[in-house]
Amino acid sequence: NSGGNKVYLLGSIHMASYDIYPFSQNIREAFNRSDKVAMELNLLDPTGTMSMMQIGIYTDGTTLQDHVSEETYEKTVAIAAAFGIPEEQIILFKPWMIYSMFASLANTASGDPEEALQAALLGIDMNITINALYYGKPILEIEGYAEQAMVLDSFSDELEEYLLNGIIDTINQILSGDYQGGDDSLNLMLELWRKGDVETFQFLNTVQTDFSELQNQNVSEETVKLLKEFDDKLIKQRDKKMAEYIDDLLKSEEKSTTFVVVGSGHYISDYSVLDILKEKGYQINQIK
């Protein structure tokens, strides 16, 4: 609360299942009391995916083959073919875009795109988006598709290739039946989210930022450097912008109540959105 303005903060998981629905009474009441909803982006914006696609494809005459190693290129073409995407199509996309396209498959038991799509449609942010439209609540975008794409596009070539290789290796393990994780990890996260168990959720999901400890575990200096870049660009810099956006909502002369939904990771990271808001003098109370 500040000057007649109120903000409710909900941490989202972008892929979910029927098990977490319906939302608790506290969440429903907070949503009902809110005049508007603020989200990372409007998932139902018809122009959103197109703007992201425009940033995620090569427009300088080069292709994927010009930007990654031959080994990475061959792995990418092979995994794309496994999902019916021809080589001449996949090579138009930048590594971060391909990583984004396949990332959701890593949270499934089978690597099935239909299973991933269903989980995404059941995601917490999608549910809030649909309810906001149904009840006529304005949807504000904290970032938007284009801004998120620009963050990913700012990754170094080395980080992009590292992420692409990682997601391909994971999907190959899922398809071969060797992967331990996938939907089991997602189901555990959803159960912790439903219970409001912040401490365990944070323990399992916080990006590893004790980089000196990583080096002690024989993680290469180059990999640690890439993980630092990932943490800084995808988490820390965005946390700061999200906190500033919420601060502006609370200082607005409009005097309204806003239901803010961003990925749960932004509320539990090292120096998170909540930490920054507390530093600005706001008191934050968890509603279970």
PDB file of C-alpha atoms in Angstrom:
ATOM      1  CA  ASN A   1       0.000   0.000   0.000  1.00  0.00           C
ATOM      2  CA  SER A   2       1.106   3.544  -0.688  1.00  0.00           C
ATOM      3  CA  GLY A   3      -0.868   6.759  -1.003  1.00  0.00           C
ATOM      4  CA  GLY A   4      -4.157   5.047  -1.776  1.00  0.00           C
ATOM      5  CA  ASN A   5      -2.602   2.533  -4.159  1.00  0.00           C
ATOM      6  CA  LYS A   6      -2.380  -1.184  -3.465  1.00  0.00           C
ATOM      7  CA  VAL A   7      -0.480  -3.960  -5.210  1.00  0.00           C
ATOM      8  CA  TYR A   8      -0.955  -7.722  -4.927  1.00  0.00           C
ATOM      9  CA  LEU A   9       2.050  -9.747  -6.129  1.00  0.00           C
ATOM     10  CA  LEU A  10       1.547 -13.262  -7.508  1.00  0.00           C
ATOM     11  CA  GLY A  11       4.437 -15.459  -8.605  1.00  0.00           C
ATOM     12  CA  SER A  12       3.637 -17.413 -11.739  1.00  0.00           C
ATOM     13  CA  ILE A  13       4.725 -20.756 -13.136  1.00  0.00           C
ATOM     14  CA  HIS A  14       4.425 -20.598 -16.906  1.00  0.00           C
ATOM     15  CA  MET A  15       3.505 -24.285 -17.278  1.00  0.00           C
ATOM     16  CA  ALA A  16       1.039 -26.003 -14.951  1.00  0.00           C
ATOM     17  CA  SER A  17      -1.578 -28.736 -14.549  1.00  0.00           C
ATOM     18  CA  TYR A  18      -5.191 -29.038 -13.444  1.00  0.00           C
ATOM     19  CA  ASP A  19      -4.001 -29.943  -9.928  1.00  0.00           C
ATOM     20  CA  ILE A  20      -3.417 -26.329  -8.856  1.00  0.00           C
ATOM     21  CA  TYR A  21      -6.940 -25.214  -9.764  1.00  0.00           C
ATOM     22  CA  PRO A  22      -9.108 -23.688  -8.549  1.00  0.00           C
ATOM     23  CA  PHE A  23      -6.925 -21.003  -6.990  1.00  0.00           C
ATOM     24  CA  SER A  24      -7.171 -20.466  -3.246  1.00  0.00           C
ATOM     25  CA  GLN A  25      -9.811 -18.088  -1.922  1.00  0.00           C
ATOM     26  CA  ASN A  26      -7.099 -15.564  -1.014  1.00  0.00           C
ATOM     27  CA  ILE A  27      -5.853 -15.404  -4.603  1.00  0.00           C
ATOM     28  CA  ARG A  28      -9.379 -15.136  -6.001  1.00  0.00           C
ATOM     29  CA  GLU A  29     -10.290 -12.363  -3.562  1.00  0.00           C
ATOM     30  CA  ALA A  30      -7.111 -10.414  -4.330  1.00  0.00           C
ATOM     31  CA  PHE A  31      -7.838 -10.693  -8.052  1.00  0.00           C
ATOM     32  CA  ASN A  32     -11.459  -9.620  -7.567  1.00  0.00           C
ATOM     33  CA  ARG A  33     -10.396  -6.563  -5.547  1.00  0.00           C
ATOM     34  CA  SER A  34      -7.979  -5.447  -8.248  1.00  0.00           C
ATOM     35  CA  ASP A  35      -8.858  -2.826 -10.843  1.00  0.00           C
ATOM     36  CA  LYS A  36      -6.261  -4.016 -13.341  1.00  0.00           C
ATOM     37  CA  VAL A  37      -3.645  -6.685 -13.972  1.00  0.00           C
ATOM     38  CA  ALA A  38       0.049  -6.125 -14.718  1.00  0.00           C
ATOM     39  CA  MET A  39       2.009  -8.985 -16.292  1.00  0.00           C
ATOM     40  CA  GLU A  40       5.366  -9.608 -17.942  1.00  0.00           C
ATOM     41  CA  LEU A  41       3.494  -9.622 -21.240  1.00  0.00           C
ATOM     42  CA  ASN A  42       0.000 -10.122 -22.600  1.00  0.00           C
ATOM     43  CA  LEU A  43       0.034 -13.756 -23.701  1.00  0.00           C
ATOM     44  CA  LEU A  44      -2.975 -13.199 -25.948  1.00  0.00           C
ATOM     45  CA  ASP A  45      -1.520 -10.217 -27.798  1.00  0.00           C
ATOM     46  CA  PRO A  46      -1.919 -11.278 -31.465  1.00  0.00           C
ATOM     47  CA  THR A  47       1.096  -9.190 -32.520  1.00  0.00           C
ATOM     48  CA  GLY A  48       3.361 -10.391 -29.716  1.00  0.00           C
ATOM     49  CA  THR A  49       4.766 -13.604 -31.132  1.00  0.00           C
ATOM     50  CA  MET A  50       5.305 -11.919 -34.493  1.00  0.00           C
ATOM     51  CA  SER A  51       7.383  -9.130 -32.939  1.00  0.00           C
ATOM     52  CA  MET A  52       9.449 -11.736 -31.089  1.00  0.00           C
ATOM     53  CA  MET A  53       9.880 -13.753 -34.272  1.00  0.00           C
ATOM     54  CA  GLN A  54      11.154 -10.694 -36.148  1.00  0.00           C
ATOM     55  CA  ILE A  55      13.928 -10.269 -33.593  1.00  0.00           C
ATOM     56  CA  GLY A  56      14.655 -14.001 -33.408  1.00  0.00           C
ATOM     57  CA  ILE A  57      15.436 -14.609 -37.088  1.00  0.00           C
ATOM     58  CA  TYR A  58      18.498 -13.679 -39.110  1.00  0.00           C
ATOM     59  CA  THR A  59      17.955 -10.757 -41.457  1.00  0.00           C
ATOM     60  CA  ASP A  60      21.566 -10.150 -42.507  1.00  0.00           C
ATOM     61  CA  GLY A  61      21.829 -12.998 -44.994  1.00  0.00           C
ATOM     62  CA  THR A  62      23.470 -15.378 -42.527  1.00  0.00           C
ATOM     63  CA  THR A  63      22.003 -18.559 -41.061  1.00  0.00           C
ATOM     64  CA  LEU A  64      22.465 -20.615 -37.909  1.00  0.00           C
ATOM     65  CA  GLN A  65      25.370 -22.438 -39.556  1.00  0.00           C
ATOM     66  CA  ASP A  66      27.378 -19.195 -39.608  1.00  0.00           C
ATOM     67  CA  HIS A  67      27.003 -18.631 -35.856  1.00  0.00           C
ATOM     68  CA  VAL A  68      27.498 -21.987 -34.100  1.00  0.00           C
ATOM     69  CA  SER A  69      29.955 -24.859 -34.256  1.00  0.00           C
ATOM     70  CA  GLU A  70      29.418 -27.652 -36.746  1.00  0.00           C
ATOM     71  CA  GLU A  71      28.603 -30.052 -33.910  1.00  0.00           C
ATOM     72  CA  THR A  72      25.921 -27.748 -32.492  1.00  0.00           C
ATOM     73  CA  TYR A  73      24.527 -27.156 -35.959  1.00  0.00           C
ATOM     74  CA  GLU A  74      24.186 -30.879 -36.684  1.00  0.00           C
ATOM     75  CA  LYS A  75      22.557 -31.517 -33.282  1.00  0.00           C
ATOM     76  CA  THR A  76      20.081 -28.709 -33.902  1.00  0.00           C
ATOM     77  CA  VAL A  77      19.134 -29.902 -37.371  1.00  0.00           C
ATOM     78  CA  ALA A  78      18.681 -33.445 -36.033  1.00  0.00           C
ATOM     79  CA  ILE A  79      16.426 -32.473 -33.115  1.00  0.00           C
ATOM     80  CA  ALA A  80      14.402 -30.173 -35.360  1.00  0.00           C
ATOM     81  CA  ALA A  81      13.907 -33.022 -37.839  1.00  0.00           C
ATOM     82  CA  ALA A  82      12.663 -35.225 -34.984  1.00  0.00           C
ATOM     83  CA  PHE A  83       9.823 -32.737 -34.525  1.00  0.00           C
ATOM     84  CA  GLY A  84       9.109 -32.286 -38.223  1.00  0.00           C
ATOM     85  CA  ILE A  85      10.932 -28.980 -38.703  1.00  0.00           C
ATOM     86  CA  PRO A  86      12.972 -28.993 -41.937  1.00  0.00           C
ATOM     87  CA  GLU A  87      16.595 -27.847 -41.994  1.00  0.00           C
ATOM     88  CA  GLU A  88      15.887 -24.944 -44.330  1.00  0.00           C
ATOM     89  CA  GLN A  89      13.443 -23.565 -41.774  1.00  0.00           C
ATOM     90  CA  ILE A  90      15.296 -24.091 -38.482  1.00  0.00           C
ATOM     91  CA  ILE A  91      18.516 -22.480 -39.762  1.00  0.00           C
ATOM     92  CA  LEU A  92      16.723 -19.136 -40.103  1.00  0.00           C
ATOM     93  CA  PHE A  93      16.366 -18.839 -36.325  1.00  0.00           C
ATOM     94  CA  LYS A  94      18.939 -17.535 -33.874  1.00  0.00           C
ATOM     95  CA  PRO A  95      20.129 -19.957 -31.161  1.00  0.00           C
ATOM     96  CA  TRP A  96      18.190 -18.208 -28.372  1.00  0.00           C
ATOM     97  CA  MET A  97      15.003 -18.433 -30.409  1.00  0.00           C
ATOM     98  CA  ILE A  98      15.451 -22.167 -30.975  1.00  0.00           C
ATOM     99  CA  TYR A  99      16.214 -22.576 -27.270  1.00  0.00           C
ATOM    100  CA  SER A 100      12.957 -20.770 -26.454  1.00  0.00           C
ATOM    101  CA  MET A 101      10.997 -22.911 -28.908  1.00  0.00           C
ATOM    102  CA  PHE A 102      12.186 -26.162 -27.328  1.00  0.00           C
ATOM    103  CA  ALA A 103      12.494 -25.125 -23.656  1.00  0.00           C
ATOM    104  CA  SER A 104       8.930 -26.101 -22.734  1.00  0.00           C
ATOM    105  CA  LEU A 105       9.527 -29.686 -23.900  1.00  0.00           C
ATOM    106  CA  ALA A 106      12.044 -30.146 -21.075  1.00  0.00           C
ATOM    107  CA  ASN A 107       9.182 -29.948 -18.562  1.00  0.00           C
ATOM    108  CA  THR A 108       7.286 -32.891 -20.051  1.00  0.00           C
ATOM    109  CA  ALA A 109       7.577 -36.623 -19.467  1.00  0.00           C
ATOM    110  CA  SER A 110       7.691 -37.518 -23.151  1.00  0.00           C
ATOM    111  CA  GLY A 111       8.959 -34.482 -25.041  1.00  0.00           C
ATOM    112  CA  ASP A 112       5.547 -34.336 -26.708  1.00  0.00           C
ATOM    113  CA  PRO A 113       4.752 -30.844 -28.091  1.00  0.00           C
ATOM    114  CA  GLU A 114       1.028 -31.369 -27.443  1.00  0.00           C
ATOM    115  CA  GLU A 115       1.740 -32.150 -23.795  1.00  0.00           C
ATOM    116  CA  ALA A 116       3.895 -29.022 -23.550  1.00  0.00           C
ATOM    117  CA  LEU A 117       1.188 -26.913 -25.193  1.00  0.00           C
ATOM    118  CA  GLN A 118      -1.466 -28.154 -22.776  1.00  0.00           C
ATOM    119  CA  ALA A 119       0.797 -27.377 -19.808  1.00  0.00           C
ATOM    120  CA  ALA A 120       1.426 -23.874 -21.175  1.00  0.00           C
ATOM    121  CA  LEU A 121      -2.303 -23.263 -21.648  1.00  0.00           C
ATOM    122  CA  LEU A 122      -2.787 -24.275 -18.009  1.00  0.00           C
ATOM    123  CA  GLY A 123      -0.016 -21.921 -16.881  1.00  0.00           C
ATOM    124  CA  ILE A 124      -0.787 -19.512 -14.049  1.00  0.00           C
ATOM    125  CA  ASP A 125      -0.142 -16.414 -16.141  1.00  0.00           C
ATOM    126  CA  MET A 126      -2.389 -17.734 -18.923  1.00  0.00           C
ATOM    127  CA  ASN A 127      -5.186 -18.349 -16.412  1.00  0.00           C
ATOM    128  CA  ILE A 128      -4.895 -14.811 -15.041  1.00  0.00           C
ATOM    129  CA  THR A 129      -4.804 -13.377 -18.570  1.00  0.00           C
ATOM    130  CA  ILE A 130      -8.013 -15.168 -19.564  1.00  0.00           C
ATOM    131  CA  ASN A 131      -9.754 -14.146 -16.347  1.00  0.00           C
ATOM    132  CA  ALA A 132      -8.678 -10.528 -16.791  1.00  0.00           C
ATOM    133  CA  LEU A 133     -10.208 -10.498 -20.263  1.00  0.00           C
ATOM    134  CA  TYR A 134     -13.370 -12.227 -19.053  1.00  0.00           C
ATOM    135  CA  TYR A 135     -13.918  -9.791 -16.188  1.00  0.00           C
ATOM    136  CA  GLY A 136     -12.911  -6.733 -18.177  1.00  0.00           C
ATOM    137  CA  LYS A 137      -9.786  -5.868 -16.211  1.00  0.00           C
ATOM    138  CA  PRO A 138      -7.162  -3.935 -18.226  1.00  0.00           C
ATOM    139  CA  ILE A 139      -3.926  -5.864 -18.840  1.00  0.00           C
ATOM    140  CA  LEU A 140      -0.732  -3.834 -18.461  1.00  0.00           C
ATOM    141  CA  GLU A 141       2.534  -5.161 -19.877  1.00  0.00           C
ATOM    142  CA  ILE A 142       5.590  -4.756 -17.671  1.00  0.00           C
ATOM    143  CA  GLU A 143       7.833  -5.868 -20.534  1.00  0.00           C
ATOM    144  CA  GLY A 144       6.055  -7.212 -23.602  1.00  0.00           C
ATOM    145  CA  TYR A 145       7.187  -9.741 -26.190  1.00  0.00           C
ATOM    146  CA  ALA A 146       9.604  -7.417 -27.983  1.00  0.00           C
ATOM    147  CA  GLU A 147      11.392  -6.331 -24.799  1.00  0.00           C
ATOM    148  CA  GLN A 148      11.790  -9.930 -23.641  1.00  0.00           C
ATOM    149  CA  ALA A 149      13.134 -10.856 -27.070  1.00  0.00           C
ATOM    150  CA  MET A 150      15.665  -8.028 -26.869  1.00  0.00           C
ATOM    151  CA  VAL A 151      16.917  -9.411 -23.547  1.00  0.00           C
ATOM    152  CA  LEU A 152      17.498 -12.825 -25.123  1.00  0.00           C
ATOM    153  CA  ASP A 153      19.007 -11.211 -28.200  1.00  0.00           C
ATOM    154  CA  SER A 154      21.555  -9.457 -25.974  1.00  0.00           C
ATOM    155  CA  PHE A 155      23.065 -12.800 -24.942  1.00  0.00           C
ATOM    156  CA  SER A 156      26.612 -13.380 -26.125  1.00  0.00           C
ATOM    157  CA  ASP A 157      27.104 -15.891 -28.938  1.00  0.00           C
ATOM    158  CA  GLU A 158      28.794 -18.208 -26.440  1.00  0.00           C
ATOM    159  CA  LEU A 159      25.844 -18.115 -24.021  1.00  0.00           C
ATOM    160  CA  GLU A 160      23.326 -18.695 -26.810  1.00  0.00           C
ATOM    161  CA  GLU A 161      25.196 -21.777 -28.001  1.00  0.00           C
ATOM    162  CA  TYR A 162      25.618 -23.054 -24.430  1.00  0.00           C
ATOM    163  CA  LEU A 163      21.866 -22.798 -23.793  1.00  0.00           C
ATOM    164  CA  LEU A 164      20.985 -24.359 -27.136  1.00  0.00           C
ATOM    165  CA  ASN A 165      23.264 -27.338 -26.528  1.00  0.00           C
ATOM    166  CA  GLY A 166      21.874 -27.774 -23.030  1.00  0.00           C
ATOM    167  CA  ILE A 167      18.231 -27.872 -24.091  1.00  0.00           C
ATOM    168  CA  ILE A 168      18.950 -30.232 -27.006  1.00  0.00           C
ATOM    169  CA  ASP A 169      20.825 -32.619 -24.705  1.00  0.00           C
ATOM    170  CA  THR A 170      17.926 -32.571 -22.233  1.00  0.00           C
ATOM    171  CA  ILE A 171      15.319 -33.284 -24.909  1.00  0.00           C
ATOM    172  CA  ASN A 172      17.413 -36.109 -26.346  1.00  0.00           C
ATOM    173  CA  GLN A 173      17.584 -37.642 -22.861  1.00  0.00           C
ATOM    174  CA  ILE A 174      13.802 -37.348 -22.504  1.00  0.00           C
ATOM    175  CA  LEU A 175      13.203 -38.971 -25.884  1.00  0.00           C
ATOM    176  CA  SER A 176      15.571 -41.834 -25.015  1.00  0.00           C
ATOM    177  CA  GLY A 177      14.014 -42.333 -21.577  1.00  0.00           C
ATOM    178  CA  ASP A 178      17.234 -41.460 -19.722  1.00  0.00           C
ATOM    179  CA  TYR A 179      16.179 -38.109 -18.244  1.00  0.00           C
ATOM    180  CA  GLN A 180      15.374 -37.825 -14.550  1.00  0.00           C
ATOM    181  CA  GLY A 181      13.247 -34.727 -14.072  1.00  0.00           C
ATOM    182  CA  GLY A 182      10.876 -33.240 -16.599  1.00  0.00           C
ATOM    183  CA  ASP A 183       7.269 -33.400 -15.455  1.00  0.00           C
ATOM    184  CA  ASP A 184       8.275 -34.737 -12.006  1.00  0.00           C
ATOM    185  CA  SER A 185      10.221 -31.539 -11.321  1.00  0.00           C
ATOM    186  CA  LEU A 186       7.353 -29.428 -12.634  1.00  0.00           C
ATOM    187  CA  ASN A 187       4.805 -31.278 -10.502  1.00  0.00           C
ATOM    188  CA  LEU A 188       6.945 -30.735  -7.402  1.00  0.00           C
ATOM    189  CA  MET A 189       7.216 -27.024  -8.138  1.00  0.00           C
ATOM    190  CA  LEU A 190       3.459 -26.776  -8.613  1.00  0.00           C
ATOM    191  CA  GLU A 191       2.807 -28.564  -5.324  1.00  0.00           C
ATOM    192  CA  LEU A 192       5.175 -26.216  -3.458  1.00  0.00           C
ATOM    193  CA  TRP A 193       3.539 -23.232  -5.175  1.00  0.00           C
ATOM    194  CA  ARG A 194       0.073 -24.431  -4.194  1.00  0.00           C
ATOM    195  CA  LYS A 195       1.150 -24.794  -0.553  1.00  0.00           C
ATOM    196  CA  GLY A 196       2.913 -21.443  -0.522  1.00  0.00           C
ATOM    197  CA  ASP A 197       6.134 -23.154   0.600  1.00  0.00           C
ATOM    198  CA  VAL A 198       8.471 -20.326  -0.354  1.00  0.00           C
ATOM    199  CA  GLU A 199      11.526 -21.691   1.443  1.00  0.00           C
ATOM    200  CA  THR A 200      11.591 -25.072  -0.316  1.00  0.00           C
ATOM    201  CA  PHE A 201      10.529 -23.548  -3.631  1.00  0.00           C
ATOM    202  CA  GLN A 202      13.409 -21.089  -3.369  1.00  0.00           C
ATOM    203  CA  PHE A 203      15.886 -23.827  -2.466  1.00  0.00           C
ATOM    204  CA  LEU A 204      14.941 -25.861  -5.545  1.00  0.00           C
ATOM    205  CA  ASN A 205      14.602 -23.057  -8.051  1.00  0.00           C
ATOM    206  CA  THR A 206      16.969 -20.213  -7.288  1.00  0.00           C
ATOM    207  CA  VAL A 207      19.616 -19.779  -9.971  1.00  0.00           C
ATOM    208  CA  GLN A 208      22.987 -20.830  -8.574  1.00  0.00           C
ATOM    209  CA  THR A 209      24.811 -17.586  -7.829  1.00  0.00           C
ATOM    210  CA  ASP A 210      27.588 -18.924  -5.577  1.00  0.00           C
ATOM    211  CA  PHE A 211      29.936 -18.905  -8.524  1.00  0.00           C
ATOM    212  CA  SER A 212      33.071 -19.513  -6.449  1.00  0.00           C
ATOM    213  CA  GLU A 213      31.475 -22.729  -5.174  1.00  0.00           C
ATOM    214  CA  LEU A 214      30.735 -23.772  -8.762  1.00  0.00           C
ATOM    215  CA  GLN A 215      34.415 -23.465  -9.582  1.00  0.00           C
ATOM    216  CA  ASN A 216      35.205 -25.661  -6.577  1.00  0.00           C
ATOM    217  CA  GLN A 217      32.905 -28.267  -8.159  1.00  0.00           C
ATOM    218  CA  ASN A 218      35.121 -28.357 -11.256  1.00  0.00           C
ATOM    219  CA  VAL A 219      32.778 -26.239 -13.356  1.00  0.00           C
ATOM    220  CA  SER A 220      34.968 -24.507 -15.918  1.00  0.00           C
ATOM    221  CA  GLU A 221      35.758 -20.816 -15.629  1.00  0.00           C
ATOM    222  CA  GLU A 222      34.148 -20.242 -19.034  1.00  0.00           C
ATOM    223  CA  THR A 223      30.905 -21.935 -17.951  1.00  0.00           C
ATOM    224  CA  VAL A 224      30.811 -19.898 -14.733  1.00  0.00           C
ATOM    225  CA  LYS A 225      31.231 -16.748 -16.829  1.00  0.00           C
ATOM    226  CA  LEU A 226      28.273 -17.753 -19.020  1.00  0.00           C
ATOM    227  CA  LEU A 227      26.097 -18.550 -15.998  1.00  0.00           C
ATOM    228  CA  LYS A 228      26.916 -15.136 -14.525  1.00  0.00           C
ATOM    229  CA  GLU A 229      25.854 -13.485 -17.779  1.00  0.00           C
ATOM    230  CA  PHE A 230      22.623 -15.494 -17.833  1.00  0.00           C
ATOM    231  CA  ASP A 231      21.842 -14.616 -14.211  1.00  0.00           C
ATOM    232  CA  ASP A 232      22.585 -10.930 -14.740  1.00  0.00           C
ATOM    233  CA  LYS A 233      20.629 -10.440 -17.968  1.00  0.00           C
ATOM    234  CA  LEU A 234      17.671 -12.785 -17.493  1.00  0.00           C
ATOM    235  CA  ILE A 235      17.171 -12.323 -13.755  1.00  0.00           C
ATOM    236  CA  LYS A 236      18.941  -9.428 -12.022  1.00  0.00           C
ATOM    237  CA  GLN A 237      18.455  -6.677 -14.610  1.00  0.00           C
ATOM    238  CA  ARG A 238      14.824  -7.639 -15.132  1.00  0.00           C
ATOM    239  CA  ASP A 239      14.194  -7.860 -11.368  1.00  0.00           C
ATOM    240  CA  LYS A 240      15.318  -4.251 -11.050  1.00  0.00           C
ATOM    241  CA  LYS A 241      13.035  -3.066 -13.874  1.00  0.00           C
ATOM    242  CA  MET A 242      10.060  -5.000 -12.480  1.00  0.00           C
ATOM    243  CA  ALA A 243      10.582  -3.480  -9.037  1.00  0.00           C
ATOM    244  CA  GLU A 244      10.756   0.001 -10.550  1.00  0.00           C
ATOM    245  CA  TYR A 245       7.515  -0.663 -12.432  1.00  0.00           C
ATOM    246  CA  ILE A 246       5.762  -1.745  -9.222  1.00  0.00           C
ATOM    247  CA  ASP A 247       7.197   1.270  -7.400  1.00  0.00           C
ATOM    248  CA  ASP A 248       5.689   3.517 -10.089  1.00  0.00           C
ATOM    249  CA  LEU A 249       2.303   1.807  -9.665  1.00  0.00           C
ATOM    250  CA  LEU A 250       2.376   2.525  -5.944  1.00  0.00           C
ATOM    251  CA  LYS A 251       3.382   6.154  -6.500  1.00  0.00           C
ATOM    252  CA  SER A 252       0.749   6.750  -9.176  1.00  0.00           C
ATOM    253  CA  GLU A 253      -1.815   9.505  -8.681  1.00  0.00           C
ATOM    254  CA  GLU A 254      -4.474   7.176 -10.130  1.00  0.00           C
ATOM    255  CA  LYS A 255      -5.234   5.528  -6.738  1.00  0.00           C
ATOM    256  CA  SER A 256      -5.980   1.980  -7.815  1.00  0.00           C
ATOM    257  CA  THR A 257      -5.327  -1.664  -6.954  1.00  0.00           C
ATOM    258  CA  THR A 258      -3.155  -3.723  -9.304  1.00  0.00           C
ATOM    259  CA  PHE A 259      -2.724  -7.503  -9.458  1.00  0.00           C
ATOM    260  CA  VAL A 260       0.900  -8.045 -10.554  1.00  0.00           C
ATOM    261  CA  VAL A 261       1.922 -11.408 -12.030  1.00  0.00           C
ATOM    262  CA  VAL A 262       5.523 -12.250 -12.957  1.00  0.00           C
ATOM    263  CA  GLY A 263       7.513 -15.469 -12.931  1.00  0.00           C
ATOM    264  CA  SER A 264       7.988 -16.781  -9.391  1.00  0.00           C
ATOM    265  CA  GLY A 265      11.750 -16.769  -9.884  1.00  0.00           C
ATOM    266  CA  HIS A 266      11.747 -12.984  -9.841  1.00  0.00           C
ATOM    267  CA  TYR A 267      10.396 -13.012  -6.279  1.00  0.00           C
ATOM    268  CA  ILE A 268      12.913 -15.526  -4.894  1.00  0.00           C
ATOM    269  CA  SER A 269      16.166 -14.668  -6.663  1.00  0.00           C
ATOM    270  CA  ASP A 270      19.221 -13.202  -4.993  1.00  0.00           C
ATOM    271  CA  TYR A 271      18.326  -9.497  -4.550  1.00  0.00           C
ATOM    272  CA  SER A 272      14.845 -10.155  -5.948  1.00  0.00           C
ATOM    273  CA  VAL A 273      11.954  -7.863  -6.830  1.00  0.00           C
ATOM    274  CA  LEU A 274      10.769  -8.194  -3.225  1.00  0.00           C
ATOM    275  CA  ASP A 275      14.205  -7.347  -1.831  1.00  0.00           C
ATOM    276  CA  ILE A 276      14.381  -4.204  -3.956  1.00  0.00           C
ATOM    277  CA  LEU A 277      10.886  -3.107  -2.906  1.00  0.00           C
ATOM    278  CA  LYS A 278      11.744  -3.671   0.762  1.00  0.00           C
ATOM    279  CA  GLU A 279      14.867  -1.578   0.255  1.00  0.00           C
ATOM    280  CA  LYS A 280      12.607   1.196  -1.028  1.00  0.00           C
ATOM    281  CA  GLY A 281      10.708   1.047   2.261  1.00  0.00           C
ATOM    282  CA  TYR A 282       7.707  -1.094   1.351  1.00  0.00           C
ATOM    283  CA  GLN A 283       6.397  -3.766   3.704  1.00  0.00           C
ATOM    284  CA  ILE A 284       5.470  -7.050   2.006  1.00  0.00           C
ATOM    285  CA  ASN A 285       3.218  -9.636   3.625  1.00  0.00           C
ATOM    286  CA  GLN A 286       2.727 -13.147   2.250  1.00  0.00           C
ATOM    287  CA  ILE A 287      -0.912 -14.204   2.031  1.00  0.00           C
ATOM    288  CA  LYS A 288      -1.326 -17.978   2.269  1.00  0.00           C
TER     289      LYS A 288
END
